[in-house]
PDB file of C-alpha atoms in Angstrom:
ATOM      1  CA  GLU A   1      -1.261 -18.247  -8.496  1.00  0.00           C
ATOM      2  CA  ALA A   2       0.638 -18.003  -5.216  1.00  0.00           C
ATOM      3  CA  GLY A   3       0.729 -14.592  -3.587  1.00  0.00           C
ATOM      4  CA  VAL A   4       3.579 -12.651  -2.053  1.00  0.00           C
ATOM      5  CA  ALA A   5       5.106 -14.628   0.813  1.00  0.00           C
ATOM      6  CA  GLN A   6       6.718 -13.051   3.836  1.00  0.00           C
ATOM      7  CA  SER A   7       8.389 -14.447   6.925  1.00  0.00           C
ATOM      8  CA  PRO A   8       8.361 -14.326   9.806  1.00  0.00           C
ATOM      9  CA  ARG A   9       4.833 -13.086  10.470  1.00  0.00           C
ATOM     10  CA  TYR A  10       5.742 -11.773  13.907  1.00  0.00           C
ATOM     11  CA  LYS A  11       8.993 -10.784  15.558  1.00  0.00           C
ATOM     12  CA  ILE A  12       9.763  -9.381  18.981  1.00  0.00           C
ATOM     13  CA  ILE A  13      13.235  -8.048  19.718  1.00  0.00           C
ATOM     14  CA  GLU A  14      14.912  -5.698  22.155  1.00  0.00           C
ATOM     15  CA  LYS A  15      16.275  -2.354  21.051  1.00  0.00           C
ATOM     16  CA  ARG A  16      19.755  -2.399  19.595  1.00  0.00           C
ATOM     17  CA  GLN A  17      19.287  -5.971  18.358  1.00  0.00           C
ATOM     18  CA  SER A  18      19.228  -6.802  14.668  1.00  0.00           C
ATOM     19  CA  VAL A  19      16.418  -8.385  12.673  1.00  0.00           C
ATOM     20  CA  ALA A  20      15.847  -9.569   9.119  1.00  0.00           C
ATOM     21  CA  PHE A  21      12.682 -10.033   7.087  1.00  0.00           C
ATOM     22  CA  TRP A  22      12.292 -12.168   4.005  1.00  0.00           C
ATOM     23  CA  CYS A  23      10.040 -11.713   0.987  1.00  0.00           C
ATOM     24  CA  ASN A  24       9.279 -13.968  -1.964  1.00  0.00           C
ATOM     25  CA  PRO A  25       7.361 -12.054  -4.653  1.00  0.00           C
ATOM     26  CA  ILE A  26       4.878 -13.445  -7.130  1.00  0.00           C
ATOM     27  CA  SER A  27       6.705 -15.470  -9.758  1.00  0.00           C
ATOM     28  CA  GLY A  28       7.762 -13.338 -12.693  1.00  0.00           C
ATOM     29  CA  HIS A  29       7.222  -9.997 -10.981  1.00  0.00           C
ATOM     30  CA  ALA A  30      10.212  -7.822 -11.730  1.00  0.00           C
ATOM     31  CA  THR A  31       9.404  -4.996  -9.327  1.00  0.00           C
ATOM     32  CA  LEU A  32       9.561  -5.465  -5.564  1.00  0.00           C
ATOM     33  CA  TYR A  33       8.748  -2.966  -2.826  1.00  0.00           C
ATOM     34  CA  TRP A  34       9.251  -2.796   0.930  1.00  0.00           C
ATOM     35  CA  TYR A  35       6.892  -0.646   2.989  1.00  0.00           C
ATOM     36  CA  GLN A  36       6.765   0.296   6.645  1.00  0.00           C
ATOM     37  CA  GLN A  37       3.318   0.709   8.200  1.00  0.00           C
ATOM     38  CA  ILE A  38       3.122   2.234  11.644  1.00  0.00           C
ATOM     39  CA  LEU A  39      -0.096   1.615  13.550  1.00  0.00           C
ATOM     40  CA  GLY A  40      -2.872   3.967  12.427  1.00  0.00           C
ATOM     41  CA  GLN A  41      -0.991   5.198   9.356  1.00  0.00           C
ATOM     42  CA  GLY A  42      -0.836   4.264   5.711  1.00  0.00           C
ATOM     43  CA  PRO A  43       2.139   2.279   4.398  1.00  0.00           C
ATOM     44  CA  LYS A  44       5.299   4.234   3.631  1.00  0.00           C
ATOM     45  CA  LEU A  45       7.615   3.118   0.848  1.00  0.00           C
ATOM     46  CA  LEU A  46      11.111   2.255   2.065  1.00  0.00           C
ATOM     47  CA  ILE A  47      12.751   0.844  -1.040  1.00  0.00           C
ATOM     48  CA  GLN A  48      11.845  -0.254  -4.568  1.00  0.00           C
ATOM     49  CA  PHE A  49      13.729  -2.765  -6.710  1.00  0.00           C
ATOM     50  CA  GLN A  50      13.492  -3.372 -10.429  1.00  0.00           C
ATOM     51  CA  ASN A  51      14.922  -6.864 -10.871  1.00  0.00           C
ATOM     52  CA  ASN A  52      18.003  -6.720  -8.620  1.00  0.00           C
ATOM     53  CA  GLY A  53      18.636  -2.997  -8.972  1.00  0.00           C
ATOM     54  CA  VAL A  54      17.439  -0.266  -6.612  1.00  0.00           C
ATOM     55  CA  VAL A  55      15.014   2.205  -8.213  1.00  0.00           C
ATOM     56  CA  ASP A  56      14.158   4.291  -5.153  1.00  0.00           C
ATOM     57  CA  ASP A  57      15.531   4.149  -1.617  1.00  0.00           C
ATOM     58  CA  SER A  58      15.055   7.809  -0.739  1.00  0.00           C
ATOM     59  CA  GLN A  59      13.032   7.032   2.407  1.00  0.00           C
ATOM     60  CA  LEU A  60      15.181   4.183   3.670  1.00  0.00           C
ATOM     61  CA  PRO A  61      17.066   5.088   6.885  1.00  0.00           C
ATOM     62  CA  LYS A  62      20.353   3.869   5.525  1.00  0.00           C
ATOM     63  CA  ASP A  63      22.224   4.188   8.805  1.00  0.00           C
ATOM     64  CA  ARG A  64      20.283   1.217  10.176  1.00  0.00           C
ATOM     65  CA  PHE A  65      18.199  -0.295   7.364  1.00  0.00           C
ATOM     66  CA  SER A  66      19.509  -2.296   4.441  1.00  0.00           C
ATOM     67  CA  ALA A  67      17.851  -4.369   1.752  1.00  0.00           C
ATOM     68  CA  GLU A  68      18.987  -6.609  -1.031  1.00  0.00           C
ATOM     69  CA  ARG A  69      17.439  -8.575  -3.830  1.00  0.00           C
ATOM     70  CA  LEU A  70      19.987 -11.037  -5.058  1.00  0.00           C
ATOM     71  CA  LYS A  71      19.239 -12.675  -8.408  1.00  0.00           C
ATOM     72  CA  GLY A  72      16.208 -10.443  -8.820  1.00  0.00           C
ATOM     73  CA  VAL A  73      13.801 -12.733  -6.983  1.00  0.00           C
ATOM     74  CA  ASP A  74      13.717 -13.002  -3.160  1.00  0.00           C
ATOM     75  CA  SER A  75      14.523 -10.028  -1.017  1.00  0.00           C
ATOM     76  CA  THR A  76      15.614  -9.410   2.554  1.00  0.00           C
ATOM     77  CA  LEU A  77      15.216  -6.281   4.642  1.00  0.00           C
ATOM     78  CA  LYS A  78      17.473  -5.867   7.650  1.00  0.00           C
ATOM     79  CA  ILE A  79      17.453  -3.497  10.587  1.00  0.00           C
ATOM     80  CA  GLN A  80      20.613  -3.122  12.655  1.00  0.00           C
ATOM     81  CA  PRO A  81      20.436  -1.855  15.337  1.00  0.00           C
ATOM     82  CA  ALA A  82      16.697  -1.620  15.957  1.00  0.00           C
ATOM     83  CA  LYS A  83      15.094   1.319  17.739  1.00  0.00           C
ATOM     84  CA  LEU A  84      11.785   1.529  19.559  1.00  0.00           C
ATOM     85  CA  GLU A  85      10.315   3.617  16.744  1.00  0.00           C
ATOM     86  CA  ASP A  86      10.929   0.772  14.272  1.00  0.00           C
ATOM     87  CA  SER A  87       7.963  -1.077  15.750  1.00  0.00           C
ATOM     88  CA  ALA A  88       5.649  -1.456  12.764  1.00  0.00           C
ATOM     89  CA  VAL A  89       4.383  -3.854  10.137  1.00  0.00           C
ATOM     90  CA  TYR A  90       6.803  -4.367   7.261  1.00  0.00           C
ATOM     91  CA  LEU A  91       5.016  -5.073   4.020  1.00  0.00           C
ATOM     92  CA  CYS A  92       6.466  -6.488   0.850  1.00  0.00           C
ATOM     93  CA  ALA A  93       4.742  -5.967  -2.492  1.00  0.00           C
ATOM     94  CA  SER A  94       5.478  -6.901  -6.080  1.00  0.00           C
ATOM     95  CA  SER A  95       4.224  -5.924  -9.501  1.00  0.00           C
ATOM     96  CA  SER A  96       4.677  -7.239 -13.005  1.00  0.00           C
ATOM     97  CA  ARG A  97       4.767  -4.018 -14.961  1.00  0.00           C
ATOM     98  CA  ARG A  98       7.726  -1.739 -15.215  1.00  0.00           C
ATOM     99  CA  PRO A  99       7.637   1.210 -12.805  1.00  0.00           C
ATOM    100  CA  GLY A 100       5.564   4.050 -14.138  1.00  0.00           C
ATOM    101  CA  ALA A 101       3.442   1.932 -16.442  1.00  0.00           C
ATOM    102  CA  VAL A 102      -0.283   2.589 -16.371  1.00  0.00           C
ATOM    103  CA  GLY A 103      -2.128   0.168 -14.167  1.00  0.00           C
ATOM    104  CA  ASN A 104       0.910  -0.658 -12.085  1.00  0.00           C
ATOM    105  CA  GLU A 105      -1.070  -2.791  -9.610  1.00  0.00           C
ATOM    106  CA  GLN A 106       0.929  -3.852  -6.607  1.00  0.00           C
ATOM    107  CA  PHE A 107       0.283  -7.141  -4.818  1.00  0.00           C
ATOM    108  CA  PHE A 108       1.025  -7.080  -1.114  1.00  0.00           C
ATOM    109  CA  GLY A 109       2.098  -9.830   1.243  1.00  0.00           C
ATOM    110  CA  PRO A 110       0.613 -10.254   4.736  1.00  0.00           C
ATOM    111  CA  GLY A 111       3.446  -8.359   6.386  1.00  0.00           C
ATOM    112  CA  THR A 112       5.767  -8.943   9.318  1.00  0.00           C
ATOM    113  CA  ARG A 113       4.750  -7.325  12.595  1.00  0.00           C
ATOM    114  CA  LEU A 114       7.858  -6.137  14.434  1.00  0.00           C
ATOM    115  CA  THR A 115       7.781  -5.161  18.081  1.00  0.00           C
ATOM    116  CA  VAL A 116      10.880  -3.533  19.530  1.00  0.00           C
ATOM    117  CA  LEU A 117      11.018  -3.525  23.336  1.00  0.00           C
TER     118      LEU A 117
ATOM    119  CA  LEU B  14       3.170  14.418  -6.018  1.00  0.00           C
ATOM    120  CA  ALA B  15      -0.523  15.175  -5.635  1.00  0.00           C
ATOM    121  CA  LYS B  16      -1.775  15.128  -2.071  1.00  0.00           C
ATOM    122  CA  THR B  17      -5.066  13.438  -1.295  1.00  0.00           C
ATOM    123  CA  THR B  18      -7.645  14.224   1.369  1.00  0.00           C
ATOM    124  CA  GLN B  19     -10.318  11.780   2.408  1.00  0.00           C
ATOM    125  CA  PRO B  20     -12.540  11.351   5.477  1.00  0.00           C
ATOM    126  CA  ILE B  21     -10.853   9.595   8.360  1.00  0.00           C
ATOM    127  CA  SER B  22     -13.843   7.376   9.078  1.00  0.00           C
ATOM    128  CA  MET B  23     -17.311   6.469   7.840  1.00  0.00           C
ATOM    129  CA  ASP B  24     -20.111   4.309   9.184  1.00  0.00           C
ATOM    130  CA  SER B  25     -22.655   2.377   7.164  1.00  0.00           C
ATOM    131  CA  TYR B  26     -25.138  -0.475   7.452  1.00  0.00           C
ATOM    132  CA  GLU B  27     -25.308  -3.713   5.564  1.00  0.00           C
ATOM    133  CA  GLY B  28     -27.015  -3.442   2.191  1.00  0.00           C
ATOM    134  CA  GLN B  29     -26.391   0.285   1.778  1.00  0.00           C
ATOM    135  CA  GLU B  30     -24.357   1.918  -0.946  1.00  0.00           C
ATOM    136  CA  VAL B  31     -21.246   3.634   0.369  1.00  0.00           C
ATOM    137  CA  ASN B  32     -19.548   6.536  -1.376  1.00  0.00           C
ATOM    138  CA  ILE B  33     -16.093   7.642  -0.258  1.00  0.00           C
ATOM    139  CA  THR B  34     -14.877  10.895  -1.762  1.00  0.00           C
ATOM    140  CA  CYS B  35     -11.245  11.831  -2.150  1.00  0.00           C
ATOM    141  CA  SER B  36      -9.959  15.331  -2.936  1.00  0.00           C
ATOM    142  CA  HIS B  37      -6.834  15.768  -5.041  1.00  0.00           C
ATOM    143  CA  ASN B  38      -6.765  19.411  -6.113  1.00  0.00           C
ATOM    144  CA  ASN B  39      -3.201  19.271  -7.438  1.00  0.00           C
ATOM    145  CA  ILE B  40      -3.632  16.253  -9.670  1.00  0.00           C
ATOM    146  CA  ALA B  41      -1.370  16.342 -12.709  1.00  0.00           C
ATOM    147  CA  THR B  42      -2.267  15.556 -16.292  1.00  0.00           C
ATOM    148  CA  ASN B  43      -0.392  12.248 -16.183  1.00  0.00           C
ATOM    149  CA  ASP B  44      -1.831  11.125 -12.855  1.00  0.00           C
ATOM    150  CA  TYR B  45      -4.187   8.193 -12.432  1.00  0.00           C
ATOM    151  CA  ILE B  46      -6.440   7.626  -9.427  1.00  0.00           C
ATOM    152  CA  THR B  47      -6.173   4.320  -7.645  1.00  0.00           C
ATOM    153  CA  TRP B  48      -7.987   2.884  -4.648  1.00  0.00           C
ATOM    154  CA  TYR B  49      -6.692   0.185  -2.319  1.00  0.00           C
ATOM    155  CA  GLN B  50      -8.486  -1.699   0.455  1.00  0.00           C
ATOM    156  CA  GLN B  51      -6.805  -2.972   3.611  1.00  0.00           C
ATOM    157  CA  PHE B  52      -8.231  -5.417   6.129  1.00  0.00           C
ATOM    158  CA  PRO B  53      -6.710  -5.736   9.600  1.00  0.00           C
ATOM    159  CA  SER B  54      -3.524  -7.808   9.640  1.00  0.00           C
ATOM    160  CA  GLN B  55      -3.359  -7.911   5.843  1.00  0.00           C
ATOM    161  CA  GLY B  56      -1.557  -5.964   3.163  1.00  0.00           C
ATOM    162  CA  PRO B  57      -3.480  -3.499   0.973  1.00  0.00           C
ATOM    163  CA  ARG B  58      -5.376  -4.878  -2.001  1.00  0.00           C
ATOM    164  CA  PHE B  59      -5.997  -3.099  -5.313  1.00  0.00           C
ATOM    165  CA  ILE B  60      -9.658  -2.249  -5.882  1.00  0.00           C
ATOM    166  CA  ILE B  61      -9.949  -0.011  -8.908  1.00  0.00           C
ATOM    167  CA  GLN B  62      -8.114   2.548 -11.005  1.00  0.00           C
ATOM    168  CA  GLY B  63      -9.252   5.281 -13.374  1.00  0.00           C
ATOM    169  CA  TYR B  64      -8.255   8.406 -15.255  1.00  0.00           C
ATOM    170  CA  LYS B  65     -11.545  10.145 -16.023  1.00  0.00           C
ATOM    171  CA  THR B  66     -15.323   9.670 -16.122  1.00  0.00           C
ATOM    172  CA  LYS B  67     -16.478   6.342 -14.719  1.00  0.00           C
ATOM    173  CA  VAL B  68     -14.854   2.981 -14.221  1.00  0.00           C
ATOM    174  CA  THR B  69     -16.687  -0.084 -12.975  1.00  0.00           C
ATOM    175  CA  ASN B  70     -15.504  -3.552 -12.056  1.00  0.00           C
ATOM    176  CA  GLU B  71     -16.999  -6.460 -10.164  1.00  0.00           C
ATOM    177  CA  VAL B  72     -16.486  -4.894  -6.737  1.00  0.00           C
ATOM    178  CA  ALA B  73     -16.717  -1.115  -7.104  1.00  0.00           C
ATOM    179  CA  SER B  74     -17.255   1.933  -9.283  1.00  0.00           C
ATOM    180  CA  LEU B  75     -15.033   4.970  -9.526  1.00  0.00           C
ATOM    181  CA  PHE B  76     -16.503   8.314 -10.509  1.00  0.00           C
ATOM    182  CA  ILE B  77     -14.170  11.077 -11.667  1.00  0.00           C
ATOM    183  CA  PRO B  78     -15.574  14.490 -12.647  1.00  0.00           C
ATOM    184  CA  ALA B  79     -14.286  16.413 -15.635  1.00  0.00           C
ATOM    185  CA  ASP B  80     -11.917  18.604 -13.590  1.00  0.00           C
ATOM    186  CA  ARG B  81     -10.448  15.466 -11.915  1.00  0.00           C
ATOM    187  CA  LYS B  82      -9.909  17.350  -8.660  1.00  0.00           C
ATOM    188  CA  SER B  83     -11.832  14.713  -6.760  1.00  0.00           C
ATOM    189  CA  SER B  84     -12.993  11.143  -7.143  1.00  0.00           C
ATOM    190  CA  THR B  85     -15.610   8.969  -5.502  1.00  0.00           C
ATOM    191  CA  LEU B  86     -15.314   5.288  -4.759  1.00  0.00           C
ATOM    192  CA  SER B  87     -18.734   3.660  -4.709  1.00  0.00           C
ATOM    193  CA  LEU B  88     -19.312   0.317  -3.014  1.00  0.00           C
ATOM    194  CA  PRO B  89     -22.749  -1.104  -3.815  1.00  0.00           C
ATOM    195  CA  ARG B  90     -24.688  -2.955  -1.117  1.00  0.00           C
ATOM    196  CA  VAL B  91     -21.906  -3.279   1.442  1.00  0.00           C
ATOM    197  CA  SER B  92     -21.647  -6.218   3.798  1.00  0.00           C
ATOM    198  CA  LEU B  93     -19.880  -6.673   7.116  1.00  0.00           C
ATOM    199  CA  SER B  94     -16.863  -8.011   5.234  1.00  0.00           C
ATOM    200  CA  ASP B  95     -16.359  -4.627   3.565  1.00  0.00           C
ATOM    201  CA  THR B  96     -15.246  -3.184   6.907  1.00  0.00           C
ATOM    202  CA  ALA B  97     -11.726  -2.042   6.118  1.00  0.00           C
ATOM    203  CA  VAL B  98      -9.510   0.973   5.488  1.00  0.00           C
ATOM    204  CA  TYR B  99      -9.766   2.451   1.998  1.00  0.00           C
ATOM    205  CA  TYR B 100      -6.877   4.415   0.516  1.00  0.00           C
ATOM    206  CA  CYS B 101      -7.071   6.874  -2.368  1.00  0.00           C
ATOM    207  CA  LEU B 102      -3.800   7.332  -4.248  1.00  0.00           C
ATOM    208  CA  VAL B 103      -2.888   9.627  -7.097  1.00  0.00           C
ATOM    209  CA  GLY B 104       0.052   9.170  -9.375  1.00  0.00           C
ATOM    210  CA  GLY B 105       1.101   8.158 -12.796  1.00  0.00           C
ATOM    211  CA  LEU B 106       3.953   7.734 -15.145  1.00  0.00           C
ATOM    212  CA  LEU B 107       6.114  10.289 -13.375  1.00  0.00           C
ATOM    213  CA  MET B 108       5.833   8.403 -10.097  1.00  0.00           C
ATOM    214  CA  ALA B 109       7.798   5.448 -11.410  1.00  0.00           C
ATOM    215  CA  GLY B 110       5.453   3.102  -9.635  1.00  0.00           C
ATOM    216  CA  LYS B 111       5.677   4.796  -6.244  1.00  0.00           C
ATOM    217  CA  LEU B 112       2.534   4.634  -4.124  1.00  0.00           C
ATOM    218  CA  ILE B 113       2.018   7.433  -1.608  1.00  0.00           C
ATOM    219  CA  PHE B 114      -0.529   6.310   0.969  1.00  0.00           C
ATOM    220  CA  GLY B 115      -2.404   8.818   3.099  1.00  0.00           C
ATOM    221  CA  GLN B 116      -4.197   7.964   6.308  1.00  0.00           C
ATOM    222  CA  GLY B 117      -7.112   6.353   4.479  1.00  0.00           C
ATOM    223  CA  THR B 118     -10.791   6.114   5.351  1.00  0.00           C
ATOM    224  CA  GLU B 119     -11.798   3.579   7.961  1.00  0.00           C
ATOM    225  CA  LEU B 120     -15.165   2.188   6.900  1.00  0.00           C
ATOM    226  CA  SER B 121     -17.232   0.419   9.517  1.00  0.00           C
ATOM    227  CA  VAL B 122     -20.217  -1.596   8.295  1.00  0.00           C
ATOM    228  CA  LYS B 123     -22.780  -2.474  10.934  1.00  0.00           C
ATOM    229  CA  PRO B 124     -25.509  -5.105  10.830  1.00  0.00           C
TER     230      PRO B 124
END
């Protein structure tokens, strides 16, 4: 079974530029998550989708971050404009159970390392 | 959401058993305890999950006392490849699938 795919793996941009990350979850997984992981910290949830609907985006900085999951499969996360403090690894994860179900194991992709100069 | 506290770092040697304890004094009745492992440059990976007593799988055991205010992840006979960050997470049905990661425990296994 193929895992969660993310691209690009690395991205370097200057502040105020825009950037987009792509995620392809495990086939059949209805729930998709985007996390931000700053160096030395645990991942922080940015947004959670159930199929193509948003379940939780309470920690998404909506003035500069946006995410979509058209057709309930692939997802993109965009930052516009980027700030220095956005330098982090952006992780995508997916799960097959409905949110809140016992044993809601999440499968993570390798992440995209963003450096903002 | 229950907050977790775990040691920032631990050292061990190959072949030893490693026990990482996590405190979660405010755990709720519906909450489960889940552990994830993260290697450098990779996303976290599910290790084990439990509600009470003891759970064992092919890679680890999870011990949960009766009061559930703490839990211990046990890794038998660690190898160099077990060097990673280990996260303890607490949550359940009310979390709607949300994972709240703390700082984790950085385990270093030496030869």
